[in-house]
Amino acid sequence: MRSQQTSTTWPRLISAVKQDPLIEQRVEDILAQMSLEEKVGQMIQPEIRYVTPQDIKDFHIGSVLNGGGSVPNGNRFAKAADWIAMADSFYHASMDDSDGKVAVPVIWGTDAVHGVGNLVGATLFPHNIALGAANNPELIKKIGEITAREIAVTGLDWDFSPTVAVVRDDRWGRTYESYSEDPAVVRTYAGKMVEGLQGDASTTAFLDEYHVIATAKHFLGDGGTVNGIDRGDNKDDEAVLRDIHAAGYMSAIEAGVQTVMASFNSWHGERMHGHRYLLTEVLKNQMGFDGFVVGDWNGHGFIKGASVLDCPHAINAGLDMFMVPDPEWKTLFNNTLDQIKTGVIPLSRADDAVRRILRVKLRAGLFERGAPSTRPLAGKDELLGAPEHRAVARQAVRESLVLLKNKNNLLPLSPSLKILVAGDGADNISKQTGGWSVTWQGTGNTMADFPGATTLLMGMNEAVERGGGKILYSPDGSYTEKPDVAIVVFGEDPYAEMQGDVQNLLYKPANNHDRELLKKLKAAGIPVVSLFITGRPLWVNQELNHSDAFMVIWQPGTEGGGVADVIFTTAEGKIQHDVKGRLTFSWPKRPDQGPLNLGDEHYDPLFPYGYGLRYGEPDNLGDDLPEDGMAVQETTHILEIFNRRPMTPWHIELEGGKNDRAVMNGNIAQVSTLTATVVDRDVQEDARRVVWNGSGTGLIALSTENRQVLIDYLNEQGVLEFDIKVDKAPTADVILRIGCGSSCNSDLPITDKINAIAHTGWRRLTVDLACFPDVGSNFGLVLPPEEFFHLVLEPFTLVTDGEMDISFANIRLVKHAATGRSIRFE
């Protein structure tokens, strides 16, 4: 465990929310009346799919959440009334004191990260990366206020927002959730968003019935993991952690944020959910945060020595509330109760956690506010997507647009022209809104999921119709009547965490249609305006070269009309709205140029931090940017992964049932549930023997820190083959796994094959890669193989819960060896 002594000084922050002696006394009075069971209940937060009002009453549950895409009764079209009915049922259960227990109101948290994304009909704003480009902190405050009001319509109390990550490697799939690579921007914005959501702490508006509790997340360092891998390891030194990654927490705490969410990532190998130094010594003791720390989705289960249902480590480290979206959460309740009774968790630590939770609930007035249905905004459907809310979202779209190229001042366009609109993003609300929009990953949505929304095409139609021109809409860019100009809308498809991670910053369209369309239009002498949908900086040199104007429109949300407001003049030819956006992320000159951040020693971007043209400004970009970019790596017929030793870039890693890990750098490596040793097969030390002891889940993997693109081996009838000797048959199921990170695994059961070759000496096992299923996770992620094989970190993993004794050698991928979908041995 890290020493509490440090040479890095963290600031003592002064929150705008002062401790109220009357509230503090009430906290102590309530705490004194609570049984230990009631205290533990306050520390447990189940997911609405796995908890009932009776559970709330019986277990004194203090909080619930709904995950991305999780809605009342499983109905994605649930109305505000449905949310309120469920909120009421939980509230009344929590306030039922007929058993003689203390009535403590339950609190419900939701991920409204760019508006109330789970609620059909709500206003969805541009994602944070776009808001950063707008450079308008007061607009951020307005967005917070509107989000709070629309949350309040549903009767909920708490928003898991803002994300205050300072992203330093844009390959991370959550880059769009960050305002900037510059900590100063994040610090400026974080406090304003907290003020918008919670209300100004210096006024009576603070946490009134028109505001909700805010959450600064994810503490700490999530934007700085090695290679931008989600839930990975941040290896920055402590000064960088403070000066860059903690910047948003400084202003959030000063603005009075009441909750902080712990992060999935680790810092120098120690998981944040169990990091006592950072959660307790730094956040609470040094920085003075007096609200409570909530976990992230089963994040405590990644701590060494812990599991999702047994984790005293997190509470002892400073976590105050478990987020446990697991059907068996009652086991965690009972384990935590026993651990407090036996002193594994000191009673003083449990009391501190509950004291913090009660303090926040009292500050929010929840004890006096009454049932959700009785509150002033409850059920006011007219506030969801209200015109005044959509107007602010449309303003945010206008101010966030960044113009990277404008040859011969092509933009803004006259609305009197004959305009071809093409590309798969022009009339695609799913692409336009991005992740965290009705569904967690933002995929599979249609206009039925966004009543009242305006697609980009709808906004352009409106502007051109008003100006007397004509829109020719053709997604594939075909036309019979030559247009005066073409607008092509294309870019990234929606994604969220894990699925959004990429290996490099090369823009990879689903096919080359975008690029070919731009070339074709330009070759026909048609001026081309490119509108690029993206959640991060990308290498788009080819697209830039074949565009006369190129505008980054990010993921604009539901109010696509804001783009038309900027790209078209009035009918009289006057600019309606100039381009205001400026890059708050540096854009790469090469697709492998990362991390790339302002202040780097050899800073050499294509578009530097702060870049963005206004209308009429000179544009010297030209059409001759290098297009060679990143050579596509030619994959070999055979990819050796282990041949007498792990081949570069792979290494052998063990993980035990207590989340204890070891890298095998010598002749032996051991964790709680398995041991690996070097053995001889044909020559000295050319194989590895692995013995599982049956005390819990254990795995051995060939792993790397750098994502590998192995799609060629899937597409070209590839197989995973390895030599294996089974000296003790498994006593439990065996999984052969290919992995792309935490909770991102494609698992293939092979128990029958392992049993069949037990005690038969060395055998070669060949597995057609097509056998591996779509990736599933406890988030409900579905990642098809054609995407998964772009992100591989562990091409070979063996997992079992039982006892087993095997040896392996000669692991490799081989093309053109598959027979279909079979697993066979010889």
mmCIF file of N, CA, C and O in Angstrom, residues 519-574:
data_model
loop_
_atom_site.group_PDB
_atom_site.id
_atom_site.type_symbol
_atom_site.label_atom_id
_atom_site.label_comp_id
_atom_site.label_asym_id
_atom_site.label_seq_id
_atom_site.Cartn_x
_atom_site.Cartn_y
_atom_site.Cartn_z
ATOM 1 N N LYS A 519 -14.101 12.178 -53.681
ATOM 2 C CA LYS A 519 -13.276 12.212 -54.888
ATOM 3 C C LYS A 519 -14.140 12.373 -56.138
ATOM 4 O O LYS A 519 -13.830 13.148 -57.047
ATOM 5 N N LYS A 520 -15.224 11.600 -56.176
ATOM 6 C CA LYS A 520 -16.098 11.627 -57.352
ATOM 7 C C LYS A 520 -16.722 12.999 -57.547
ATOM 8 O O LYS A 520 -16.765 13.530 -58.674
ATOM 9 N N LEU A 521 -17.198 13.587 -56.468
ATOM 10 C CA LEU A 521 -17.839 14.893 -56.572
ATOM 11 C C LEU A 521 -16.835 15.963 -56.984
ATOM 12 O O LEU A 521 -17.132 16.823 -57.835
ATOM 13 N N LYS A 522 -15.651 15.886 -56.400
ATOM 14 C CA LYS A 522 -14.649 16.898 -56.739
ATOM 15 C C LYS A 522 -14.204 16.755 -58.197
ATOM 16 O O LYS A 522 -13.999 17.752 -58.903
ATOM 17 N N ALA A 523 -14.064 15.495 -58.634
ATOM 18 C CA ALA A 523 -13.677 15.259 -60.030
ATOM 19 C C ALA A 523 -14.724 15.774 -61.000
ATOM 20 O O ALA A 523 -14.406 16.144 -62.146
ATOM 21 N N ALA A 524 -15.976 15.824 -60.565
ATOM 22 C CA ALA A 524 -17.058 16.326 -61.413
ATOM 23 C C ALA A 524 -17.142 17.846 -61.387
ATOM 24 O O ALA A 524 -18.031 18.430 -62.016
ATOM 25 N N GLY A 525 -16.217 18.490 -60.659
ATOM 26 C CA GLY A 525 -16.203 19.944 -60.614
ATOM 27 C C GLY A 525 -17.243 20.543 -59.681
ATOM 28 O O GLY A 525 -17.598 21.715 -59.815
ATOM 29 N N ILE A 526 -17.721 19.750 -58.747
ATOM 30 C CA ILE A 526 -18.717 20.223 -57.789
ATOM 31 C C ILE A 526 -18.005 20.618 -56.499
ATOM 32 O O ILE A 526 -17.299 19.801 -55.905
ATOM 33 N N PRO A 527 -18.147 21.850 -56.050
ATOM 34 C CA PRO A 527 -17.549 22.228 -54.769
ATOM 35 C C PRO A 527 -18.112 21.351 -53.644
ATOM 36 O O PRO A 527 -19.320 21.070 -53.612
ATOM 37 N N VAL A 528 -17.253 20.922 -52.738
ATOM 38 C CA VAL A 528 -17.646 19.963 -51.712
ATOM 39 C C VAL A 528 -17.457 20.557 -50.321
ATOM 40 O O VAL A 528 -16.358 21.013 -49.974
ATOM 41 N N VAL A 529 -18.528 20.515 -49.538
ATOM 42 C CA VAL A 529 -18.482 20.866 -48.121
ATOM 43 C C VAL A 529 -18.590 19.572 -47.325
ATOM 44 O O VAL A 529 -19.573 18.835 -47.459
ATOM 45 N N SER A 530 -17.606 19.267 -46.515
ATOM 46 C CA SER A 530 -17.640 18.080 -45.659
ATOM 47 C C SER A 530 -18.040 18.486 -44.247
ATOM 48 O O SER A 530 -17.442 19.405 -43.662
ATOM 49 N N LEU A 531 -19.027 17.806 -43.705
ATOM 50 C CA LEU A 531 -19.427 17.964 -42.311
ATOM 51 C C LEU A 531 -19.070 16.664 -41.605
ATOM 52 O O LEU A 531 -19.633 15.605 -41.907
ATOM 53 N N PHE A 532 -18.152 16.743 -40.664
ATOM 54 C CA PHE A 532 -17.546 15.551 -40.092
ATOM 55 C C PHE A 532 -18.068 15.308 -38.681
ATOM 56 O O PHE A 532 -17.892 16.140 -37.786
ATOM 57 N N ILE A 533 -18.719 14.172 -38.489
ATOM 58 C CA ILE A 533 -19.226 13.766 -37.181
ATOM 59 C C ILE A 533 -18.149 12.949 -36.478
ATOM 60 O O ILE A 533 -17.702 11.926 -36.997
ATOM 61 N N THR A 534 -17.756 13.384 -35.288
ATOM 62 C CA THR A 534 -16.700 12.659 -34.588
ATOM 63 C C THR A 534 -16.725 12.960 -33.103
ATOM 64 O O THR A 534 -17.191 14.021 -32.683
ATOM 65 N N GLY A 535 -16.206 12.011 -32.341
ATOM 66 C CA GLY A 535 -16.082 12.207 -30.904
ATOM 67 C C GLY A 535 -14.654 12.387 -30.455
ATOM 68 O O GLY A 535 -14.368 12.392 -29.250
ATOM 69 N N ARG A 536 -13.729 12.568 -31.411
ATOM 70 C CA ARG A 536 -12.314 12.745 -31.067
ATOM 71 C C ARG A 536 -11.559 13.271 -32.283
ATOM 72 O O ARG A 536 -12.060 13.175 -33.415
ATOM 73 N N PRO A 537 -10.364 13.793 -32.086
ATOM 74 C CA PRO A 537 -9.534 14.155 -33.230
ATOM 75 C C PRO A 537 -9.166 12.895 -34.018
ATOM 76 O O PRO A 537 -8.876 11.854 -33.426
ATOM 77 N N LEU A 538 -9.166 12.991 -35.327
ATOM 78 C CA LEU A 538 -8.804 11.858 -36.168
ATOM 79 C C LEU A 538 -7.955 12.326 -37.344
ATOM 80 O O LEU A 538 -7.975 13.509 -37.709
ATOM 81 N N TRP A 539 -7.219 11.397 -37.909
ATOM 82 C CA TRP A 539 -6.406 11.700 -39.100
ATOM 83 C C TRP A 539 -7.298 11.568 -40.325
ATOM 84 O O TRP A 539 -7.756 10.481 -40.675
ATOM 85 N N VAL A 540 -7.560 12.697 -40.976
ATOM 86 C CA VAL A 540 -8.508 12.749 -42.097
ATOM 87 C C VAL A 540 -7.890 13.463 -43.295
ATOM 88 O O VAL A 540 -8.571 14.171 -44.034
ATOM 89 N N ASN A 541 -6.605 13.269 -43.512
ATOM 90 C CA ASN A 541 -5.925 13.993 -44.597
ATOM 91 C C ASN A 541 -6.563 13.752 -45.956
ATOM 92 O O ASN A 541 -6.719 14.681 -46.763
ATOM 93 N N GLN A 542 -6.920 12.525 -46.235
ATOM 94 C CA GLN A 542 -7.520 12.244 -47.549
ATOM 95 C C GLN A 542 -8.844 12.970 -47.699
ATOM 96 O O GLN A 542 -9.140 13.542 -48.760
ATOM 97 N N GLU A 543 -9.636 12.951 -46.666
ATOM 98 C CA GLU A 543 -10.929 13.625 -46.707
ATOM 99 C C GLU A 543 -10.753 15.140 -46.821
ATOM 100 O O GLU A 543 -11.513 15.811 -47.534
ATOM 101 N N LEU A 544 -9.755 15.677 -46.146
ATOM 102 C CA LEU A 544 -9.473 17.111 -46.246
ATOM 103 C C LEU A 544 -9.060 17.497 -47.656
ATOM 104 O O LEU A 544 -9.509 18.513 -48.201
ATOM 105 N N ASN A 545 -8.203 16.692 -48.265
ATOM 106 C CA ASN A 545 -7.721 17.002 -49.611
ATOM 107 C C ASN A 545 -8.844 17.040 -50.637
ATOM 108 O O ASN A 545 -8.781 17.787 -51.619
ATOM 109 N N HIS A 546 -9.869 16.238 -50.423
ATOM 110 C CA HIS A 546 -10.952 16.142 -51.404
ATOM 111 C C HIS A 546 -12.169 16.963 -50.994
ATOM 112 O O HIS A 546 -13.257 16.764 -51.541
ATOM 113 N N SER A 547 -11.950 17.883 -50.071
ATOM 114 C CA SER A 547 -13.017 18.786 -49.642
ATOM 115 C C SER A 547 -12.583 20.225 -49.879
ATOM 116 O O SER A 547 -11.417 20.571 -49.660
ATOM 117 N N ASP A 548 -13.507 21.052 -50.307
ATOM 118 C CA ASP A 548 -13.215 22.481 -50.428
ATOM 119 C C ASP A 548 -13.407 23.173 -49.080
ATOM 120 O O ASP A 548 -12.703 24.138 -48.770
ATOM 121 N N ALA A 549 -14.365 22.690 -48.315
ATOM 122 C CA ALA A 549 -14.571 23.169 -46.948
ATOM 123 C C ALA A 549 -14.751 21.954 -46.062
ATOM 124 O O ALA A 549 -15.357 20.952 -46.478
ATOM 125 N N PHE A 550 -14.228 22.041 -44.870
ATOM 126 C CA PHE A 550 -14.291 20.891 -43.950
ATOM 127 C C PHE A 550 -14.607 21.429 -42.561
ATOM 128 O O PHE A 550 -13.844 22.211 -41.991
ATOM 129 N N MET A 551 -15.762 21.018 -42.040
ATOM 130 C CA MET A 551 -16.206 21.501 -40.735
ATOM 131 C C MET A 551 -16.425 20.313 -39.803
ATOM 132 O O MET A 551 -17.080 19.331 -40.163
ATOM 133 N N VAL A 552 -15.871 20.396 -38.603
ATOM 134 C CA VAL A 552 -16.101 19.384 -37.571
ATOM 135 C C VAL A 552 -17.371 19.765 -36.822
ATOM 136 O O VAL A 552 -17.455 20.852 -36.240
ATOM 137 N N ILE A 553 -18.354 18.865 -36.868
ATOM 138 C CA ILE A 553 -19.618 19.171 -36.194
ATOM 139 C C ILE A 553 -19.819 18.299 -34.952
ATOM 140 O O ILE A 553 -20.870 18.345 -34.316
ATOM 141 N N TRP A 554 -18.812 17.471 -34.613
ATOM 142 C CA TRP A 554 -18.827 16.626 -33.418
ATOM 143 C C TRP A 554 -20.040 15.694 -33.442
ATOM 144 O O TRP A 554 -20.393 15.188 -34.488
ATOM 145 N N GLN A 555 -20.659 15.488 -32.295
ATOM 146 C CA GLN A 555 -21.919 14.722 -32.206
ATOM 147 C C GLN A 555 -22.944 15.710 -31.641
ATOM 148 O O GLN A 555 -23.039 15.893 -30.427
ATOM 149 N N PRO A 556 -23.700 16.365 -32.509
ATOM 150 C CA PRO A 556 -24.429 17.563 -32.081
ATOM 151 C C PRO A 556 -25.670 17.335 -31.234
ATOM 152 O O PRO A 556 -26.227 18.304 -30.703
ATOM 153 N N GLY A 557 -26.134 16.082 -31.094
ATOM 154 C CA GLY A 557 -27.328 15.871 -30.283
ATOM 155 C C GLY A 557 -28.601 15.995 -31.094
ATOM 156 O O GLY A 557 -28.616 15.782 -32.307
ATOM 157 N N THR A 558 -29.673 16.368 -30.417
ATOM 158 C CA THR A 558 -30.988 16.350 -31.076
ATOM 159 C C THR A 558 -31.276 17.580 -31.930
ATOM 160 O O THR A 558 -32.237 17.579 -32.691
ATOM 161 N N GLU A 559 -30.459 18.626 -31.796
ATOM 162 C CA GLU A 559 -30.805 19.890 -32.482
ATOM 163 C C GLU A 559 -29.885 20.148 -33.665
ATOM 164 O O GLU A 559 -29.082 21.079 -33.686
ATOM 165 N N GLY A 560 -30.040 19.301 -34.679
ATOM 166 C CA GLY A 560 -29.187 19.407 -35.862
ATOM 167 C C GLY A 560 -29.361 20.687 -36.635
ATOM 168 O O GLY A 560 -28.508 21.052 -37.459
ATOM 169 N N GLY A 561 -30.442 21.408 -36.398
ATOM 170 C CA GLY A 561 -30.657 22.669 -37.101
ATOM 171 C C GLY A 561 -29.600 23.706 -36.797
ATOM 172 O O GLY A 561 -29.411 24.656 -37.578
ATOM 173 N N GLY A 562 -28.881 23.539 -35.696
ATOM 174 C CA GLY A 562 -27.823 24.488 -35.358
ATOM 175 C C GLY A 562 -26.710 24.512 -36.380
ATOM 176 O O GLY A 562 -26.036 25.539 -36.549
ATOM 177 N N VAL A 563 -26.497 23.398 -37.080
ATOM 178 C CA VAL A 563 -25.471 23.368 -38.125
ATOM 179 C C VAL A 563 -25.897 24.232 -39.309
ATOM 180 O O VAL A 563 -25.121 25.033 -39.839
ATOM 181 N N ALA A 564 -27.152 24.091 -39.716
ATOM 182 C CA ALA A 564 -27.663 24.898 -40.836
ATOM 183 C C ALA A 564 -27.617 26.385 -40.512
ATOM 184 O O ALA A 564 -27.382 27.221 -41.394
ATOM 185 N N ASP A 565 -27.825 26.735 -39.246
ATOM 186 C CA ASP A 565 -27.773 28.146 -38.842
ATOM 187 C C ASP A 565 -26.432 28.781 -39.193
ATOM 188 O O ASP A 565 -26.353 29.988 -39.465
ATOM 189 N N VAL A 566 -25.381 27.971 -39.176
ATOM 190 C CA VAL A 566 -24.027 28.492 -39.390
ATOM 191 C C VAL A 566 -23.588 28.369 -40.836
ATOM 192 O O VAL A 566 -22.949 29.275 -41.378
ATOM 193 N N ILE A 567 -23.927 27.277 -41.500
ATOM 194 C CA ILE A 567 -23.354 27.056 -42.835
ATOM 195 C C ILE A 567 -24.114 27.795 -43.935
ATOM 196 O O ILE A 567 -23.630 27.873 -45.062
ATOM 197 N N PHE A 568 -25.279 28.349 -43.603
ATOM 198 C CA PHE A 568 -26.031 29.102 -44.605
ATOM 199 C C PHE A 568 -26.132 30.578 -44.239
ATOM 200 O O PHE A 568 -26.254 30.922 -43.055
ATOM 201 N N THR A 569 -26.092 31.429 -45.252
ATOM 202 C CA THR A 569 -26.337 32.859 -45.062
ATOM 203 C C THR A 569 -27.846 33.105 -45.005
ATOM 204 O O THR A 569 -28.651 32.198 -45.212
ATOM 205 N N THR A 570 -28.206 34.312 -44.751
ATOM 206 C CA THR A 570 -29.602 34.720 -44.915
ATOM 207 C C THR A 570 -29.914 34.784 -46.416
ATOM 208 O O THR A 570 -29.015 34.702 -47.263
ATOM 209 N N ALA A 571 -31.175 34.936 -46.714
ATOM 210 C CA ALA A 571 -31.571 35.066 -48.127
ATOM 211 C C ALA A 571 -30.905 36.263 -48.773
ATOM 212 O O ALA A 571 -30.674 36.286 -49.994
ATOM 213 N N GLU A 572 -30.537 37.243 -47.942
ATOM 214 C CA GLU A 572 -29.886 38.463 -48.456
ATOM 215 C C GLU A 572 -28.371 38.308 -48.545
ATOM 216 O O GLU A 572 -27.662 39.251 -48.910
ATOM 217 N N GLY A 573 -27.842 37.135 -48.197
ATOM 218 C CA GLY A 573 -26.410 36.895 -48.314
ATOM 219 C C GLY A 573 -25.589 37.300 -47.112
ATOM 220 O O GLY A 573 -24.361 37.343 -47.192
ATOM 221 N N LYS A 574 -26.230 37.581 -45.996
ATOM 222 C CA LYS A 574 -25.497 37.974 -44.796
ATOM 223 C C LYS A 574 -25.232 36.763 -43.903
ATOM 224 O O LYS A 574 -26.039 35.827 -43.851
#
